[in-house]
Amino acid sequence: MNFLRGVMGGQPAGPQQSGAETIQKLCDRVASSTLLEDRRDAVRALKSLSKKYRLEVGTQAMGHLIHVLQTDSSDSEIIGYALDTLYNVISNDEEEEQEENSQKEAEDLGSQLTDALINEQENITLILRLLEEFDFHVRWPGVKLITALLKKRCGPVQGIILVSPMGVSRLMDLLADSREIIRNDALLLLQQLTKGNAAIQKIVAFENAFERLLDIISEEGSSDGGIVVEDCLLLLLSLLKNNSSNQNFYKEGSYVQRMKPWFEVRDDNSGWSAQKVTNLHRMLQLVRVMVSPVNSPGAISSCQKAMHHCGLLQQLCAILMATGVPADILTETINTVSEVIRGSQDNQDYFASVNAPSNPPRPAIVVLLMSMVNERQPFVLRCAVLYCFQSFLYRNHKGQEEVVSTLLPSTIEASSITAGQLLCGGLFSSDSLSNWCAAVALSHALLDNPAQKEQLLRVQLATSAGTPPISLLQQCTNILSQGSKVQTRVGLLILLCSWISSCPIAVTHFLHNHQNVSYLTGQISENQGEDERLVQGLCALLLGICICYNDNSLENHTKEKLKQLIEKRIGKENFVEKLSFISKQEQYSRAAHQPQPTGPTPEHMLFDHQFTKLVKELEGVVTKSVYKSSEEERKEEEVKKTLEQHDSIMTQYKELIREQDAQINELKEQVVSLSSQSEQMKRTVAQQVLQIQQHRDQHSILKLKLEKGSQQAGGQGEEAQMNGLQREELSRLREELQELRGRSARLEAELADRNAIITSLNSERAQTVNGLENNAETLKELEALRSRVASQSTQISQLQAEKQDLLKTAAQSAKETVDPAGSDLQSLLTAQTQESERLKEEVRRLAESGAGAERQLASANSSVAVLEAERARLQEELTESRKEQDDLLMLLADQDQKITTLRNRLKALGEPIEDEDDLDSQDQGDDDDDEPDDD
């Protein structure tokens, strides 16, 4: 202890020890001390030296500290000191204000010590296991240490945690800690843990991270919250960005709907703190992650639908039209709305219906375009508005038609400002950025829509008073030839290339002005500076489009003549080289990367994302068209026509084959149906043939009998004899029928008796409940009833057998009673048949009566079973009552024994006792005195 006091407090006189020697002695004390207090004091001393002597403590004490974590885990204080020491030597928080070289050395030292610590994966697993300890002095240093390790060596530590059993789950449990400092540091830890690792991101998401983070955001006040809200949003962004699985899980878990309250606009928008602006900016980024154009189209569409249905899009549009919103929030909101509506027809229609709160109300699109063409607005805001307008027109032919229609003469209204007017105003303004934005916006109104390209040719502009109007196409080429700024000319060339591509009519209109071709060839052939290279490339592209989509309707500007012009004035190689200037621009690569138009400065805005796709598509086509000769083109046209004819023929054959396939399938179904019908008819015919054969056999038998009857003499006597036999048989059948009726009556009487017995048994059961003495007699009666029921069942079985015999006898009699004497015999046979049918009906009725009797018998059996169960229950109650009575008798006997014992003890003590027994004995003695003496 004196040694530790020397380290922690004042040094004794004598030569002072160096830091390395002190740390070595402390390490020896940690390794050799048997008392926990000594080891704890030594580790505490190492902690105090760990910031100043990072290298010495890290190299000498790390193994001892790991050993302490392994062996002294039951003592939270020493574990906390050890974790703090490891954190101090790995992190370099104290060196943040040092020079650059010192800072770099400190970072290298922390990385080396981190490598030494994570070299053994068990060390990280040990620290993760210690995080399960709820003690603040253990958990908080452990969280900080894991975070520091992830900052130094993110990938390796992520791999160790990923394979560690329950590693990620242990870290997720930290979010549920009631101590805010641990929960907040756990958010920072999870940010580092999920960085760039899709597997860990999925595990964290399925550990209910979305639910916990959204709850924390709500508890902290949403956008009005502090830094904790920002940390939660950063973690959500880390989980969702570029992770389609988590995005799908987030959408299906209905978490998109929980984002709507974040964007509720209040009336007092004046108090926007810096933290609120940051929080709202992160929230908008989170929305954009879900609908980013880099996601799969299906995922984007489903998220867009969810955002519209839950009202999130309405909230965002409300922010757009609100007052007092900071410029950066407004810009990010416009970008967010752009991606929420991009390519979604329902969302685009809703956005078209949004009006600004002005007098008179104006569409939100018009208000935004006014900001785009206003050079006083911030650059990023104008770019955001352009992106919003592009997204509104993306795959929206209806919106494209509405924008173009505002430029046509029949739809212009002087009293209102339209989108077309604003675009034309920006197209011809003095601001080059407005020119470029308006040209690109107008080109998106023509994208993949040939009908609107033709409609735009009808637009006429009044340039000045007293001059006839000119077409929009001609005005664009006029401005182009006047030699304006590069950005303006690039925008106009983008518009013209998008306009006339895939539209031969627009190409004809463009070539109708001879000056246009002269301007393009002059620009391409000149050797100008770096700034003009892009313009030269776009001019080459525009001239190439005029060749590719030329219908040769103008004699002076056919495909062949334009190619000859290029060859003579420019040169094919030179033309192709100038064309390649477009894709070599740095701005081209940046624009091709993402749909959102961005740039460091307004002057760098030169390309549009969709236009880069057009360039990529047309560059090769134009090159081939320039190098092709007229003969090759003619052959290609012939081949093309042949292929078209071939395709047409193939299409016809395919249609014919489809029709034949349909007919074949229909015929197959008909064959199957007819086959089944044929099989059924064959079975029917076979049955009918069999019946006919049976009828023939019966007819032959009857005919044979009739012939025999006509050959016999004394046919009348035999007829009388047969009639007598038949009468006897009928009499016998009637007697049997009467007997059956009698038996049925007796059976019904027995059933009535049985019902009476059941009634009496019910009454006896009621009596049995009151008194248990009659149980034996009731049991005997139940046994008798059971025997009677068995006898009754036997009688019913016999009755059924006799019924079957009677049916057989009647049928046999009907078959044997055939009249051999012609028509009388036939009538007698008919009468006997009717009598047999009547007997059968009577037997059927008796059978039904027997079935009813059987049902009643079954009911009686169930009643008997109920009575037996009741008797058994009463017997059990009687047994229990007797048992309780015996227990009471035993208790009374014990009580009497105790009373007797107490009396004897009182008598032994000489106490006078007067109780009922003494009185009884006294009365008995008096009675004895009163008796006369026999003597």
PDB file of C-alpha atoms in Angstrom, residues 137 161 163 361 459 883:
ATOM      1  CA  HIS A 137     -18.858   0.951 -13.841  1.00  0.00           C
ATOM      2  CA  ILE A 161     -18.623  -9.705 -33.310  1.00  0.00           C
ATOM      3  CA  VAL A 163     -19.247 -14.812 -35.392  1.00  0.00           C
ATOM      4  CA  PRO A 361     -53.854  30.492 -55.826  1.00  0.00           C
ATOM      5  CA  VAL A 459     -45.298  27.211 -80.926  1.00  0.00           C
ATOM      6  CA  LYS A 883     -65.847 -41.820   6.556  1.00  0.00           C
TER       7      LYS A 883
END
